[in-house]
mmCIF file of N, CA and C in Angstrom:
data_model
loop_
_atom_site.group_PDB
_atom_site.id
_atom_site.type_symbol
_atom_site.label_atom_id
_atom_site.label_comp_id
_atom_site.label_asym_id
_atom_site.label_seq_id
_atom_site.Cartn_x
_atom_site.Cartn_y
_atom_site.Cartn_z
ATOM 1 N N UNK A 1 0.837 -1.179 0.000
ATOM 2 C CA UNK A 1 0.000 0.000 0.000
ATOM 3 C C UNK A 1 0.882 1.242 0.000
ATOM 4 N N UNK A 2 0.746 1.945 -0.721
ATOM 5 C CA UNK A 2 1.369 3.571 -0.900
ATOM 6 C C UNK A 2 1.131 4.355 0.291
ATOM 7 N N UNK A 3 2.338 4.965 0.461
ATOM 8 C CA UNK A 3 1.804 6.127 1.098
ATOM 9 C C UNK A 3 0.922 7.685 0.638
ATOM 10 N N UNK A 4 0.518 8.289 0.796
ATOM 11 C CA UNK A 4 -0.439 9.201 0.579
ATOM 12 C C UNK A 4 0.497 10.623 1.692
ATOM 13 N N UNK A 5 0.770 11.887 0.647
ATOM 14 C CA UNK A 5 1.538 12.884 1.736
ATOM 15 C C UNK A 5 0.204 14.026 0.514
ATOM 16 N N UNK A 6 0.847 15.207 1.069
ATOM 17 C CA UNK A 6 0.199 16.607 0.598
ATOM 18 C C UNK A 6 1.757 17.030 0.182
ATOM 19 N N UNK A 7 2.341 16.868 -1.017
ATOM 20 C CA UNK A 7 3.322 17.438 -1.750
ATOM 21 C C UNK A 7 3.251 18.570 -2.247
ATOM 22 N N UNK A 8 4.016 19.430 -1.089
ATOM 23 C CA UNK A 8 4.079 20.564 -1.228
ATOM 24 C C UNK A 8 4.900 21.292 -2.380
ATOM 25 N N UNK A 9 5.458 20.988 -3.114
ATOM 26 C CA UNK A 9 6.024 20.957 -4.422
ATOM 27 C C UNK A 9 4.749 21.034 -6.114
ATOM 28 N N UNK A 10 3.869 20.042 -5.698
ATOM 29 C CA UNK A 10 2.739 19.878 -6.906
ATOM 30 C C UNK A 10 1.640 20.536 -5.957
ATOM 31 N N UNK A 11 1.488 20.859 -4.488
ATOM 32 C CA UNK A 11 0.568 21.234 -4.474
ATOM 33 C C UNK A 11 -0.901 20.219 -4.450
ATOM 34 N N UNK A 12 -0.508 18.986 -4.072
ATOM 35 C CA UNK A 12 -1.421 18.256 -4.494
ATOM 36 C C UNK A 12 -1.669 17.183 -3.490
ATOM 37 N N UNK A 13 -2.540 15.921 -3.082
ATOM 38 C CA UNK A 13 -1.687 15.172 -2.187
ATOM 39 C C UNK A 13 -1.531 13.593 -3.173
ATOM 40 N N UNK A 14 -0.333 12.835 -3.062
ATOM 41 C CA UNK A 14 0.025 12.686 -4.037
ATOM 42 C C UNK A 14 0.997 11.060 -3.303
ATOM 43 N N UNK A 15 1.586 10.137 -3.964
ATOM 44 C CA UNK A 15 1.871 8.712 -3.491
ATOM 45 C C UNK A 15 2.963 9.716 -2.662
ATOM 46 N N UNK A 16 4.028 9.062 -1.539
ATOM 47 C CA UNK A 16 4.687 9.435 -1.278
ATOM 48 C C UNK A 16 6.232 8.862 -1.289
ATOM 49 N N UNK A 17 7.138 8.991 -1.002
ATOM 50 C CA UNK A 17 8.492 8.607 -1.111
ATOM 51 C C UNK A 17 8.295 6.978 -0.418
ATOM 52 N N UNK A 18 9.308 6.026 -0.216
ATOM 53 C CA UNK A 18 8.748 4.702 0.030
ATOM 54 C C UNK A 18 9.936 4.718 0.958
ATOM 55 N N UNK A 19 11.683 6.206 0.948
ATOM 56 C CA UNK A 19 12.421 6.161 2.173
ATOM 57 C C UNK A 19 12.804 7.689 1.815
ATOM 58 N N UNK A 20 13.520 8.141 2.580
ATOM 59 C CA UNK A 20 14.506 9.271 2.530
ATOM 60 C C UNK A 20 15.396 9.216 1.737
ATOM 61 N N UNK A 21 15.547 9.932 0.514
ATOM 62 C CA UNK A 21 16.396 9.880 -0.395
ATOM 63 C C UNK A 21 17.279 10.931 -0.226
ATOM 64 N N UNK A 22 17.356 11.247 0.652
ATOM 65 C CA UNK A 22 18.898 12.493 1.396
ATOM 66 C C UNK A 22 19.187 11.868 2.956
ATOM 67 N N UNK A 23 20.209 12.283 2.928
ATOM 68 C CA UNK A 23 20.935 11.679 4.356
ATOM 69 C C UNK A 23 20.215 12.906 5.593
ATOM 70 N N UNK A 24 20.180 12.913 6.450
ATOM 71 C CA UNK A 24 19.929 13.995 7.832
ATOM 72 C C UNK A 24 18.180 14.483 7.513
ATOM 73 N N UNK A 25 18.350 15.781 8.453
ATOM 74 C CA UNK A 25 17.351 16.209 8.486
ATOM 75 C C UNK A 25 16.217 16.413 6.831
ATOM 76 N N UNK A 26 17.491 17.440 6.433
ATOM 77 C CA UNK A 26 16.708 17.475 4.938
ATOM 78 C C UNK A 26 15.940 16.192 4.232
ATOM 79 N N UNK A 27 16.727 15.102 4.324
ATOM 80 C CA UNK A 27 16.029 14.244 3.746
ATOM 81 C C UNK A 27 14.675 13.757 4.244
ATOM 82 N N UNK A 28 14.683 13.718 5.653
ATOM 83 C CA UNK A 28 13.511 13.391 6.101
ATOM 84 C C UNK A 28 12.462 14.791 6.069
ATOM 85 N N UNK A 29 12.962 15.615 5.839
ATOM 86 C CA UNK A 29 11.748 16.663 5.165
ATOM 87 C C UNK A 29 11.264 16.870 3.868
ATOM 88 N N UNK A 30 12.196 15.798 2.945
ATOM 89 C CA UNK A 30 11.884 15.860 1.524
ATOM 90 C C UNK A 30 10.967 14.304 1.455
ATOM 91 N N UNK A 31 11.150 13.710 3.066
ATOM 92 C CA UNK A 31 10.711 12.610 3.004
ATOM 93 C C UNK A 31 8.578 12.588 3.534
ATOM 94 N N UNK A 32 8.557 13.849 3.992
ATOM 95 C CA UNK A 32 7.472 13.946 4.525
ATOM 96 C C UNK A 32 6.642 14.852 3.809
ATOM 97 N N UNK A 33 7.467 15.811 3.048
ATOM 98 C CA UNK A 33 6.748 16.714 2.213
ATOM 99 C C UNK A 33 6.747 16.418 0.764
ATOM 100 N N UNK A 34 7.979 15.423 0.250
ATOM 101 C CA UNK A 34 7.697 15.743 -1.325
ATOM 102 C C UNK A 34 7.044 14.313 -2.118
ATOM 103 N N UNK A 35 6.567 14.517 -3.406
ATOM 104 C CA UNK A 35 6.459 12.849 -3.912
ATOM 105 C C UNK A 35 7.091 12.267 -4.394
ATOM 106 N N UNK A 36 6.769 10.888 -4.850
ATOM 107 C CA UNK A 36 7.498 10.450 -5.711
ATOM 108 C C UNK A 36 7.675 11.546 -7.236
ATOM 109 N N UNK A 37 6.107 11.909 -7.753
ATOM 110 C CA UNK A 37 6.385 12.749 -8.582
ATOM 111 C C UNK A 37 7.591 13.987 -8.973
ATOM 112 N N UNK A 38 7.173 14.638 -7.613
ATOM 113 C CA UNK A 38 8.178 15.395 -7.683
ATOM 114 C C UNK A 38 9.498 15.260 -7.470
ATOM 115 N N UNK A 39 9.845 14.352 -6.649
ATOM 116 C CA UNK A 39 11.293 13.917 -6.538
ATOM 117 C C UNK A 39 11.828 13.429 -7.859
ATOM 118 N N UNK A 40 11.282 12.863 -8.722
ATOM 119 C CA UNK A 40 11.776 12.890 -9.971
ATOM 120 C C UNK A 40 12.099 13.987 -11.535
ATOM 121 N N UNK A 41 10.625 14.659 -10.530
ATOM 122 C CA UNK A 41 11.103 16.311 -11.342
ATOM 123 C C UNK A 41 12.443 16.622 -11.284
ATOM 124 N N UNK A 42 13.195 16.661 -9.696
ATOM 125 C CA UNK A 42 14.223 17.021 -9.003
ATOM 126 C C UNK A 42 15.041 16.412 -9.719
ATOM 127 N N UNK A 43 15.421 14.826 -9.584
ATOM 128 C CA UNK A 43 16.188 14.139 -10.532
ATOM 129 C C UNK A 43 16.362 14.672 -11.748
ATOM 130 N N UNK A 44 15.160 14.565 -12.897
ATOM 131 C CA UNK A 44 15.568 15.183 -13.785
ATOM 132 C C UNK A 44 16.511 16.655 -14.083
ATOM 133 N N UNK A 45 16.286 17.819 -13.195
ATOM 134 C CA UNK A 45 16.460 18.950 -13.227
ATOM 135 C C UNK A 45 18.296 18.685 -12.376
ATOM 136 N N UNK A 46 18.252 17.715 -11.681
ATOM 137 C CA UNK A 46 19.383 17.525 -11.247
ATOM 138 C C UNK A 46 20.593 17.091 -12.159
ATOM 139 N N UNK A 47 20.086 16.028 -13.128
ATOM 140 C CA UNK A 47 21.061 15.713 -13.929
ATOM 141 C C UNK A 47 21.302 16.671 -15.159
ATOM 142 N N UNK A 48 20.065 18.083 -15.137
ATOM 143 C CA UNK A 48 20.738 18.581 -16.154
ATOM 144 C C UNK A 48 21.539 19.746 -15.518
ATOM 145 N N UNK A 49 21.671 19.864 -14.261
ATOM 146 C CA UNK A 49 22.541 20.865 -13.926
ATOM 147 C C UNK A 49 24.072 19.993 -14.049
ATOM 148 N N UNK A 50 24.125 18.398 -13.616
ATOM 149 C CA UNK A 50 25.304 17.812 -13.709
ATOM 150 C C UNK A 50 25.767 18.175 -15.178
ATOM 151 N N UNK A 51 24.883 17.618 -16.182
ATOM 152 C CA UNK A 51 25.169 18.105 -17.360
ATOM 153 C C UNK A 51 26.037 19.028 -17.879
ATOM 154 N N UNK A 52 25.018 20.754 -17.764
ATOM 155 C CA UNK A 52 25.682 21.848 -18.186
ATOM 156 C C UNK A 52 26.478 22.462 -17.588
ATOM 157 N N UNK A 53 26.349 22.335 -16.317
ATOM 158 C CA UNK A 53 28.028 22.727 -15.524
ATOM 159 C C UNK A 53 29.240 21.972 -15.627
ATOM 160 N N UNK A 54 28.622 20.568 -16.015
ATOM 161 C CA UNK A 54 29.738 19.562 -15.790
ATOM 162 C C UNK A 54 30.402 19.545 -14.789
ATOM 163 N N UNK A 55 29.143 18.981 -14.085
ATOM 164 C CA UNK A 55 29.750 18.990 -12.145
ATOM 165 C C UNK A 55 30.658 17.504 -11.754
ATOM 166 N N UNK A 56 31.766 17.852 -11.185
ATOM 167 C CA UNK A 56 31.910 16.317 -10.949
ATOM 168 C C UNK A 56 31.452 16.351 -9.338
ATOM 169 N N UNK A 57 30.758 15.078 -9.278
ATOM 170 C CA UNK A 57 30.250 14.767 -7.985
ATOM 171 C C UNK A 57 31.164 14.184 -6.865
ATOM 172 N N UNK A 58 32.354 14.350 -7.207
ATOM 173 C CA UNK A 58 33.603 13.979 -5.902
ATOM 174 C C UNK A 58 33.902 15.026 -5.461
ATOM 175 N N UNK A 59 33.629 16.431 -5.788
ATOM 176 C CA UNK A 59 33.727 18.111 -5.449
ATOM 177 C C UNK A 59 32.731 18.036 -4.150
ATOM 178 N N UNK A 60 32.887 18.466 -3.026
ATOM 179 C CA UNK A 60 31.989 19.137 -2.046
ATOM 180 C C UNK A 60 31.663 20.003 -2.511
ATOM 181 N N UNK A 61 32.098 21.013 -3.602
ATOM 182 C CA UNK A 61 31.930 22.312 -3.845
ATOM 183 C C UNK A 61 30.113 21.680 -4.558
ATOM 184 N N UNK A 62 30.605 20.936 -5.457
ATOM 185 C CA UNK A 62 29.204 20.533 -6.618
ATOM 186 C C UNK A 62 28.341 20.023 -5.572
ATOM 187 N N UNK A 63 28.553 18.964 -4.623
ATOM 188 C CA UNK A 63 27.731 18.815 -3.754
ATOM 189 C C UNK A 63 26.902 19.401 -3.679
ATOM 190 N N UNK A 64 27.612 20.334 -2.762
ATOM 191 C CA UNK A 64 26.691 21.647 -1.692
ATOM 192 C C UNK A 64 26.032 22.435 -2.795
ATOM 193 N N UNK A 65 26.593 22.399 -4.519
ATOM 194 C CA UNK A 65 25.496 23.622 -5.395
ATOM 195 C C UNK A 65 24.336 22.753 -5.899
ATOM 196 N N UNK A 66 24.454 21.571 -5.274
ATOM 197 C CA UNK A 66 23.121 20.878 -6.040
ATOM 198 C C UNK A 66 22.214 20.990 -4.648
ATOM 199 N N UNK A 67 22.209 20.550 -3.544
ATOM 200 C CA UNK A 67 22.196 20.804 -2.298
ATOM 201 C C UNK A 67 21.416 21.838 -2.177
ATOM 202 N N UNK A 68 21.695 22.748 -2.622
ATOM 203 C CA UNK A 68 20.856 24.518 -2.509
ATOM 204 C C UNK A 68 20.055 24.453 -3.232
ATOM 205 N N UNK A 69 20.326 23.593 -5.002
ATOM 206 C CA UNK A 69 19.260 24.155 -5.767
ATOM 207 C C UNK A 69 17.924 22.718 -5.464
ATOM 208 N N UNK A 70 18.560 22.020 -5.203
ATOM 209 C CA UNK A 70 17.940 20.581 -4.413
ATOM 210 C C UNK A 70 16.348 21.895 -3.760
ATOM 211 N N UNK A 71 17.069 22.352 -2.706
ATOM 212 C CA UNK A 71 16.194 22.832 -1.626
ATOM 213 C C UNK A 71 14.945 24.022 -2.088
ATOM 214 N N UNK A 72 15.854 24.825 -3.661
ATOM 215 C CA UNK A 72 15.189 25.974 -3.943
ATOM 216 C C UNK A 72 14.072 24.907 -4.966
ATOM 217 N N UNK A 73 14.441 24.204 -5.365
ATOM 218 C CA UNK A 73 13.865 23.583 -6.183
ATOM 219 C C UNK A 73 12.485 23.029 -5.517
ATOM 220 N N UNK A 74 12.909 21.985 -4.937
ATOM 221 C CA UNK A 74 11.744 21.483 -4.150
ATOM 222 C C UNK A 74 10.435 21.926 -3.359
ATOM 223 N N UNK A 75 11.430 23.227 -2.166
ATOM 224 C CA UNK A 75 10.756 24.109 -0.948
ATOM 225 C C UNK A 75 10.073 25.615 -1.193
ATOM 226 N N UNK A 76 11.010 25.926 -2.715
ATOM 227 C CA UNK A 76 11.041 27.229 -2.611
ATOM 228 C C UNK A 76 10.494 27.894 -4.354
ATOM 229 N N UNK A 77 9.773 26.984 -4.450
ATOM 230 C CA UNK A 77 8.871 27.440 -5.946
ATOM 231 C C UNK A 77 9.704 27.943 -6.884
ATOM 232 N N UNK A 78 11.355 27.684 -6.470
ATOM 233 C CA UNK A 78 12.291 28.032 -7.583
ATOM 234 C C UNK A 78 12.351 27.443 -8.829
ATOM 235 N N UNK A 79 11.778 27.417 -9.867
ATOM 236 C CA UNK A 79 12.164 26.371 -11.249
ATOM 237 C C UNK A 79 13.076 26.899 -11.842
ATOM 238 N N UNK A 80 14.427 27.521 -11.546
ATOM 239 C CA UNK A 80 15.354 28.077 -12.428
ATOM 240 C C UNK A 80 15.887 26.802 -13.281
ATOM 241 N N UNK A 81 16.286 27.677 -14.734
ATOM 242 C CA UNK A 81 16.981 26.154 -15.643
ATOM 243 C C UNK A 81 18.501 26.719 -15.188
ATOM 244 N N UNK A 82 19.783 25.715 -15.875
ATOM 245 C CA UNK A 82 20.997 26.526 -15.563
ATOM 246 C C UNK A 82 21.316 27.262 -16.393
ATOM 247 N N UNK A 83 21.922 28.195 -16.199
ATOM 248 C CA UNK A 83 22.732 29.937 -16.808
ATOM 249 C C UNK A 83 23.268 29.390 -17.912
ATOM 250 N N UNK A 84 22.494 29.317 -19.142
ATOM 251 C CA UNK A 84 22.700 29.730 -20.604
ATOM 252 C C UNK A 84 22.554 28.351 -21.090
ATOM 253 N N UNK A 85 21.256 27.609 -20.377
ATOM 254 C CA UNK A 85 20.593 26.210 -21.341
ATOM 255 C C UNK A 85 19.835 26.496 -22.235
ATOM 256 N N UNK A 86 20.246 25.864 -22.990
ATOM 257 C CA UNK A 86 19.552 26.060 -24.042
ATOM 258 C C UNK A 86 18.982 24.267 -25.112
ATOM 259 N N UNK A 87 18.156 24.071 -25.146
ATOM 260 C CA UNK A 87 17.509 22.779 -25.468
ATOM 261 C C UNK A 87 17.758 22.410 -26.703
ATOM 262 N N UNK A 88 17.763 23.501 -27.652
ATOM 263 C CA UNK A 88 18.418 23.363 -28.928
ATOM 264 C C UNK A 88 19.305 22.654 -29.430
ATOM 265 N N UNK A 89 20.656 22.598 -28.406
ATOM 266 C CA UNK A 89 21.957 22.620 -28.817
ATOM 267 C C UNK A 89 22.121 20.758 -28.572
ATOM 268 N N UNK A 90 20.854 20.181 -28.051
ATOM 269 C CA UNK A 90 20.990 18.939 -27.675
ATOM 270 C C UNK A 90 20.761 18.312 -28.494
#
């Protein structure tokens, strides 16, 4: 049986995560507030920031900038794309 949350992200209430897909606190607030839906929004939007920055993920630095946009993304009605994507060029 699914869980059932109010995903504050879609705005909707919606299946919910099945664990914490971040380590600490954050995760268990992405674990109570977001969905599956949206956590995959995140994914997606995540790998295209790995993409166009060409983050390597052994950097703390890249970490911590996915980390922020992780949070603006999810908490904070931020949908920014990254600085000079362009869909075209793919």
């Amino acid at each position: 049986m699914s869980r059932k949350i109010y995903c504050i992200k879609l705005r909707m209430e919606s299946e919910g995560l099945d664990f914490p897909p971040y380590p600490g606190p954050l995760g268990q607030k992405i674990y109570a507030q977001i969905s599956k839906a949206a956590w995959q929004q995140w994914l997606s939007r995540q790998t295209m920031f790995i993409n166009e920055y060409r983050l390597n993920l052994l950097d703390p630095k890249a970490r911590e900038f996915l980390a922020k946009e992780m949070e603006k993304f999810l908490f904070e009605d931020k949908d920014e794309l990254p600085a000079g994507y362009n869909p075209e060029k793919n």
